[in-house]
Coordinates of C-alpha atoms in Angstrom, one line a residue:
Chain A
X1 CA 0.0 0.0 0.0
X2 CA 3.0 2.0 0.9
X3 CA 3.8 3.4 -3.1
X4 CA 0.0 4.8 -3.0
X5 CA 0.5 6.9 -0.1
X6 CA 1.4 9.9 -1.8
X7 CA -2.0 10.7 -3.6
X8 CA -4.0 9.2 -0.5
X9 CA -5.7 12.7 0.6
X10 CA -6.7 12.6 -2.4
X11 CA -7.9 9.3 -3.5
X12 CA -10.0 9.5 0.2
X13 CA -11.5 12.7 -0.8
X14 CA -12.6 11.3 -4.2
X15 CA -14.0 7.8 -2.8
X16 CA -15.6 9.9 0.0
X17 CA -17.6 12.0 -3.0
X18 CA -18.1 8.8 -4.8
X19 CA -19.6 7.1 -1.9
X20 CA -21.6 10.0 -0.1
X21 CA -23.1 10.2 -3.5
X22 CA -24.0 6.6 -4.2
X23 CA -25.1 5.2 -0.6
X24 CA -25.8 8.8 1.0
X25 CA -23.5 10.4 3.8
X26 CA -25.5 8.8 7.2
X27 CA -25.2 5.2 5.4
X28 CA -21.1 5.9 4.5
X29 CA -18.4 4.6 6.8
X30 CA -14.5 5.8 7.0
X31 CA -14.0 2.0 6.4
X32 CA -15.9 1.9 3.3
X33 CA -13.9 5.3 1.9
X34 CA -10.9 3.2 3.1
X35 CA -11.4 0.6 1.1
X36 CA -13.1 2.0 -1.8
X37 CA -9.9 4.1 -1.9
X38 CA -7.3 1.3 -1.8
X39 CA -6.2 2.3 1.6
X40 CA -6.7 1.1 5.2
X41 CA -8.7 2.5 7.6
X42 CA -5.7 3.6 9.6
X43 CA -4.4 5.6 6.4
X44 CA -7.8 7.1 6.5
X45 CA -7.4 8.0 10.1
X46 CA -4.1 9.7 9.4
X47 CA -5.7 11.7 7.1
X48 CA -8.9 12.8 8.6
X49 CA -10.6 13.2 12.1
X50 CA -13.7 11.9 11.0
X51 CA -16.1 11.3 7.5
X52 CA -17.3 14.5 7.8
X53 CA -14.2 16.6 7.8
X54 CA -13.0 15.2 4.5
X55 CA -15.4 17.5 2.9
X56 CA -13.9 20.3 4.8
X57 CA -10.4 19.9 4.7
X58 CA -9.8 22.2 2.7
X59 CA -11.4 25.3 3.8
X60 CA -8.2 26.0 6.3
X61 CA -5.7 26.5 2.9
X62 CA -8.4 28.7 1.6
X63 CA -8.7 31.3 4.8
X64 CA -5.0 31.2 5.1
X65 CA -5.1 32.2 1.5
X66 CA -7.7 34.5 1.6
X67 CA -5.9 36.2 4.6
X68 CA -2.7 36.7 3.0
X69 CA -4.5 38.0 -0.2
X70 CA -6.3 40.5 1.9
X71 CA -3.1 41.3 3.6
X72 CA -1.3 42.0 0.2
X73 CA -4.1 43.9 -1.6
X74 CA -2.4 47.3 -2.9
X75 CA -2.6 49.8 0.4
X76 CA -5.0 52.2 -1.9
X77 CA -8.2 49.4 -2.1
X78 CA -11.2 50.7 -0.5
X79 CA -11.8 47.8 1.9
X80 CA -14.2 46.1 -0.2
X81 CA -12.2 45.5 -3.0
X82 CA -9.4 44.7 -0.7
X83 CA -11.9 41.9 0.5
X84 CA -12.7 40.8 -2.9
X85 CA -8.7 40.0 -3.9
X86 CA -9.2 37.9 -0.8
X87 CA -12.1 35.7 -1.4
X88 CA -10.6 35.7 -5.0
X89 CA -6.8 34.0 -4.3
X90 CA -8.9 31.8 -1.8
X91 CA -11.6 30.3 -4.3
X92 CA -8.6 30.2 -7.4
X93 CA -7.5 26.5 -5.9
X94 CA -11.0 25.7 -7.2
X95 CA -10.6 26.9 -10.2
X96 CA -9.2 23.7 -12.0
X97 CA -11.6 21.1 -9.5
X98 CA -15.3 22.6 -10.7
X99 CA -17.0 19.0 -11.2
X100 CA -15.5 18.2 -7.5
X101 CA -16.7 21.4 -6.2
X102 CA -20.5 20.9 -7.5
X103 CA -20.5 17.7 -6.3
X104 CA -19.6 18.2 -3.0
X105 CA -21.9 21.1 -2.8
X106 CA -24.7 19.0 -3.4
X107 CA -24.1 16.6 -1.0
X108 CA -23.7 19.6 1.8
X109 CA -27.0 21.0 0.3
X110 CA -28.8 17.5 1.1
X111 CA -27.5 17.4 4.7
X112 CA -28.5 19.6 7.3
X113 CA -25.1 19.2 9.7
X114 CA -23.1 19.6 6.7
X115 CA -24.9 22.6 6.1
X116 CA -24.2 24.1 9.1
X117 CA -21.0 22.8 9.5
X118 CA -20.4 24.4 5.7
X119 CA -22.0 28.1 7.0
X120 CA -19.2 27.8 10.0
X121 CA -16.6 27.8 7.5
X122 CA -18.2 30.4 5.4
X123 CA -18.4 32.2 9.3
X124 CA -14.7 31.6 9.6
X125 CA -13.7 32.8 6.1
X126 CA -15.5 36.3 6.6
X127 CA -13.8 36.3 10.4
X128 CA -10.2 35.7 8.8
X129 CA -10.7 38.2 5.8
X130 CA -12.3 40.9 8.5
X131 CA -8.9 39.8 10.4
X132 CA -7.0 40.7 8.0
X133 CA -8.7 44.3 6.7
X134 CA -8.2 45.6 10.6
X135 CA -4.6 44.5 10.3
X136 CA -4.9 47.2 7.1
X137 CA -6.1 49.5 9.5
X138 CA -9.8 49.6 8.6
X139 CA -12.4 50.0 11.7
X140 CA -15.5 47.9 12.7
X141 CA -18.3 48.1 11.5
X142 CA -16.9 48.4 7.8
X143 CA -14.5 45.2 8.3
X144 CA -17.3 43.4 9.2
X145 CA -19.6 44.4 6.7
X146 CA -16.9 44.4 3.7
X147 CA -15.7 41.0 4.9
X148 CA -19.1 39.4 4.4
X149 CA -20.1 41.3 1.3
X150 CA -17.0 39.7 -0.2
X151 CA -18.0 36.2 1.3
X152 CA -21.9 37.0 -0.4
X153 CA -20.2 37.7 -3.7
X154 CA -18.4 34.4 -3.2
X155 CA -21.4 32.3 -2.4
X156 CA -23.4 33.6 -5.2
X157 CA -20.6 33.2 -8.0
X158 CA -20.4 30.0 -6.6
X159 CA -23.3 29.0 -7.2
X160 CA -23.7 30.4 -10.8
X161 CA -20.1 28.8 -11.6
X162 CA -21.5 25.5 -10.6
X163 CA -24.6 25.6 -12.3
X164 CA -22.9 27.3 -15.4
X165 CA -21.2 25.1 -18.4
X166 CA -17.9 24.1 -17.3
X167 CA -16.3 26.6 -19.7
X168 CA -16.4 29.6 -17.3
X169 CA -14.0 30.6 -14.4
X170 CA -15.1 31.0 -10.9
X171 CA -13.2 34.4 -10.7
X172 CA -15.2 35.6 -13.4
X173 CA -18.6 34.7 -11.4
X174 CA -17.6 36.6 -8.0
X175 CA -16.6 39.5 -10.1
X176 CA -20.1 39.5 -11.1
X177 CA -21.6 38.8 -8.3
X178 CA -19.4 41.3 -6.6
X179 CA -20.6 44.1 -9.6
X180 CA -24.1 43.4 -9.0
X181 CA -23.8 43.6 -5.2
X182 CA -22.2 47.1 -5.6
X183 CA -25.2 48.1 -8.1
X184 CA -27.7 47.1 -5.8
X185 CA -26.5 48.7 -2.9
X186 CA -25.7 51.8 -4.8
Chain B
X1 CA -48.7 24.2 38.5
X2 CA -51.7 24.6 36.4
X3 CA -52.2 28.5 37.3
X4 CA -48.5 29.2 36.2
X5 CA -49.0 26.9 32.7
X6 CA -49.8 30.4 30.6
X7 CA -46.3 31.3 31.4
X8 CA -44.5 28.4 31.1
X9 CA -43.1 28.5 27.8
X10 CA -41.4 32.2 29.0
X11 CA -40.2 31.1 32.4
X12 CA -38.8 28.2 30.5
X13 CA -36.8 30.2 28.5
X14 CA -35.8 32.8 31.0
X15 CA -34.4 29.5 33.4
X16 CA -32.7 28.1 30.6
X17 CA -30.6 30.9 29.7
X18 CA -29.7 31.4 33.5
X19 CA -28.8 28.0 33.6
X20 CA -26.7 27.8 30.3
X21 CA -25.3 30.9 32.0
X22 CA -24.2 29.8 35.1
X23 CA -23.6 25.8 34.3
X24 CA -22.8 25.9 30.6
X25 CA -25.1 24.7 28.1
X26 CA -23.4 20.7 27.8
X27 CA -23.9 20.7 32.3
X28 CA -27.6 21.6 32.0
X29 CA -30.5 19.2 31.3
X30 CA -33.7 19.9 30.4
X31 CA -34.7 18.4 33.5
X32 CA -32.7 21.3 35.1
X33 CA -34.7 23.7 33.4
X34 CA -37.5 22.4 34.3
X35 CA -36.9 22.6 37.8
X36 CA -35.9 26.3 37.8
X37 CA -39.1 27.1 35.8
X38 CA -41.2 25.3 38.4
X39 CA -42.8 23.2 36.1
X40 CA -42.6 19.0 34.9
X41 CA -40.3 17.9 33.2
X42 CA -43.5 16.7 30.4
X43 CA -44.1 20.4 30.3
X44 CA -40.7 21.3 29.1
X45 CA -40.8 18.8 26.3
X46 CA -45.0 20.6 25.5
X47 CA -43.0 23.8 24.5
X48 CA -39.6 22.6 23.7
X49 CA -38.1 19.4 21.4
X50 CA -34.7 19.5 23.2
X51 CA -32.7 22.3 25.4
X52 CA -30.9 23.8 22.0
X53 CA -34.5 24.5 20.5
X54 CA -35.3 26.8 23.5
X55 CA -32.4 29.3 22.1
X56 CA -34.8 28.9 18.8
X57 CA -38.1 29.2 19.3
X58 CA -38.5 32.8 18.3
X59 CA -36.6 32.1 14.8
X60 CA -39.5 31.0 12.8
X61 CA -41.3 33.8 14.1
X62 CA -39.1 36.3 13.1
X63 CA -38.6 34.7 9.7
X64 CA -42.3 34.8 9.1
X65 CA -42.5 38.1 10.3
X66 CA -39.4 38.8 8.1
X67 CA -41.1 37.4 4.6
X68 CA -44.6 38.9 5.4
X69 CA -43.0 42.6 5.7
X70 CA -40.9 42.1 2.8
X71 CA -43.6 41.2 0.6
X72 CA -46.0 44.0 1.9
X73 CA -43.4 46.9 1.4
X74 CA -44.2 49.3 -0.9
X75 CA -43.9 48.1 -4.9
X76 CA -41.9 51.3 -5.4
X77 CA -38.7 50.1 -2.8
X78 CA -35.3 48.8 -4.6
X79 CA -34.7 45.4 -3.5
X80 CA -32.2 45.7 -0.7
X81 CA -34.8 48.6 0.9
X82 CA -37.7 46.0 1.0
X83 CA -35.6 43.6 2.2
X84 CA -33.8 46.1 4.9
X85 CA -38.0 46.9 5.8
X86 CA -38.1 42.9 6.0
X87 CA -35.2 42.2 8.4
X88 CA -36.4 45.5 10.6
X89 CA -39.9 43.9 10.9
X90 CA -38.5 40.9 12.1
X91 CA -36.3 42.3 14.5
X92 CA -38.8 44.4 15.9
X93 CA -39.7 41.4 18.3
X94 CA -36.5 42.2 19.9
X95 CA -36.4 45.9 20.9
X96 CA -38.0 45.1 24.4
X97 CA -35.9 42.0 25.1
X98 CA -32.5 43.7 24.5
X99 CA -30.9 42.5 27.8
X100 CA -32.3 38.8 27.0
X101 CA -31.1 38.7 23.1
X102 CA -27.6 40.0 24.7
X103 CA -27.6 37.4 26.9
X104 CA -28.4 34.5 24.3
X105 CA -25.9 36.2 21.8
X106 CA -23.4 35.6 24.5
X107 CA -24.2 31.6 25.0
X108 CA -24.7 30.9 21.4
X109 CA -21.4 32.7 20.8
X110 CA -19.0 30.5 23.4
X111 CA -20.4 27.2 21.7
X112 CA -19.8 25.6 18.0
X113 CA -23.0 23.4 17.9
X114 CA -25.2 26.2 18.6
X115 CA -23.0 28.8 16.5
X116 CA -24.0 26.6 13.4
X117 CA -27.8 26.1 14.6
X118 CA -27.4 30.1 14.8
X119 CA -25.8 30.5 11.3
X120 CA -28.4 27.6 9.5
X121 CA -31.1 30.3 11.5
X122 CA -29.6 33.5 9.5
X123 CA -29.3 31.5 6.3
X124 CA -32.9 30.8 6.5
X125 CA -34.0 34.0 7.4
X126 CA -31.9 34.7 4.4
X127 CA -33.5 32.7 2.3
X128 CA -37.3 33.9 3.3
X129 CA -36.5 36.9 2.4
X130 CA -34.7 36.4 -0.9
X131 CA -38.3 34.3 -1.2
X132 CA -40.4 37.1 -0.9
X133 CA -38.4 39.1 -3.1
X134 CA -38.8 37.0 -6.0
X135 CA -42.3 37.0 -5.1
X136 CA -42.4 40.6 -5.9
X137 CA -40.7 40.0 -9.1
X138 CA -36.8 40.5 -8.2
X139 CA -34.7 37.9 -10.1
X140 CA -31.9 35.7 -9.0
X141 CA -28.9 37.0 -7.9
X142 CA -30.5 40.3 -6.8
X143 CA -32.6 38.3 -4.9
X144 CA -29.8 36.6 -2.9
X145 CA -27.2 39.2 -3.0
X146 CA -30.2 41.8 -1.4
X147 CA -31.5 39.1 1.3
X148 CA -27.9 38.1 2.5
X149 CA -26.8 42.1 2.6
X150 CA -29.8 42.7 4.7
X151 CA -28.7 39.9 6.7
X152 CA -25.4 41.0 7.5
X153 CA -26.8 44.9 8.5
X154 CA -29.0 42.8 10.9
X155 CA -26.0 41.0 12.0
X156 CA -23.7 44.0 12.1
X157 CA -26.4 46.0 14.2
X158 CA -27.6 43.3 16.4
X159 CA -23.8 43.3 18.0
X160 CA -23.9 47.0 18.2
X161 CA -26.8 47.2 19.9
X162 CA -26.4 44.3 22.6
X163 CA -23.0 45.9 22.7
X164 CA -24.0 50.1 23.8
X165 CA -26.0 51.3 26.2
X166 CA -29.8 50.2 27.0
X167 CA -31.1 53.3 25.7
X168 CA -30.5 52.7 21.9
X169 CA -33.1 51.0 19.3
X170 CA -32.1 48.0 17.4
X171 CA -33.6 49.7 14.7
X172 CA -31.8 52.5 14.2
X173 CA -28.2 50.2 14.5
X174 CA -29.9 48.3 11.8
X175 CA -30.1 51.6 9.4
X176 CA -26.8 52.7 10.7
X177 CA -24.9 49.3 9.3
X178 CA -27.3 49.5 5.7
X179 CA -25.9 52.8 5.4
X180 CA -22.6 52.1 6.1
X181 CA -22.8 48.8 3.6
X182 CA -24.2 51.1 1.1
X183 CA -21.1 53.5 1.3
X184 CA -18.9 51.0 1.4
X185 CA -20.7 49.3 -1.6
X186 CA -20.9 52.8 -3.7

């Protein structure tokens, strides 16, 4: 088993999708992603607390990203757009993983604790991107409120990059998104 | 107990926050709660599921509240205004129970499971209101992007107002964060 190791995050996350899909995510074991991913249970263990959190693994890279982005933005962005080049660096690891992105939105849609387990990390993102736009020097209540306006625009190009043919780039959609926010509040 | 039954589901609530309070929410039963209300046990589980739902029982209130007001605002309001008139509607419940709603925000706020119940709350009131926004016609994303920014004024305002002084109106720190999102948005 020992030459597979490399890719097994991976090949867990896949058989987890595979499986949650097929049988349903209460009827799933870590066993059965184990096995349908050529590993042993142990290997999944290494990998992952629990079933659950291998849908979420990956939301810590993406706040950490999204933080630095922030962080980074030229000093002149009014804090929204500052916000914006955050959510954007964080979601561009999607951009090449759209068909395992809609898939496992699906299954999150069709579960209520994964939904809220999903909404905590959405929670988190907005928190770390907020973080980061008071380290800029902005002041509550706009770090707030331009942290979560960015996380909106990310939720709804989400959604429409999902839904969309898989021609079209996720930046693309929160740009949108973010346009038509700014419109509308306008 | 009967004379004290019109009360109960009230007293039930008030006892379980000072119990979450004092115990924390995992060392409190609803058997506890119970006992501080003055009432069975079998009366608790009359008004209440479980002890999380007690933190919830005004939610579907407040979304009904929430859509009603958002459908009845005037035809002539921009999206994000008759979904602002929504989320003040709904909130309205809580101008008189400021020191109560500060005191839940507080409990909710120190625990994960009930930060996610909380957030699945929001996203539903969320989604009410994006609901009675394409009722009056609105179409996706303005929908969304509208009901989630009206959201997140709630949000931002709820936290000012448990935060200052008793004197102020939830209201008003409701219109204070809109028009702060707006300028930042503009």
């Amino acid at each position: 088993m020992g030459r597979w190791e490399p890719n097994a995050q991976l090949r867990l996350m896949q058989a987890a999708l595979e499986l949650f899909d097929e049988r349903g995510f209460d009827q799933t074991t870590a066993g059965d992603i184990a096995e349908r991913a050529g590993v042993t249970e142990r290997t999944f263990f290494r990998h992952f607390p629990d079933k659950r959190e291998v849908l979420f693994d990956s939301s810590r890279t993406m706040e950490r990203t999204a933080h630095e982005a922030t962080l980074a933005a030229p000093a002149e962005l009014a804090p929204l757009d500052a916000a914006l080049v955050g959510v954007t660096a964080g979601a561009a690891m999607l951009e090449d993983r759209r068909e395992y992105a809609a898939r496992r939105a699906r299954i999150i849609a069709g579960h209520p604790s994964l939904r809220e387990r999903e909404l905590l990390k959405l929670a988190a993102l907005a928190a770390t991107i907020a973080q980061a736009l008071a380290e800029r020097g902005v002041a509550e209540p706009v770090t707030t409120l331009a942290a979560e306006s960015a996380v909106t625009a990310f939720r709804v190009g989400f959604e429409r990059w999902t839904a969309a043919g898989p021609a079209g780039r996720l930046a693309d959609r929160i740009a949108e998104a973010a346009a038509a926010l700014r419109e509308l509040a306008g």
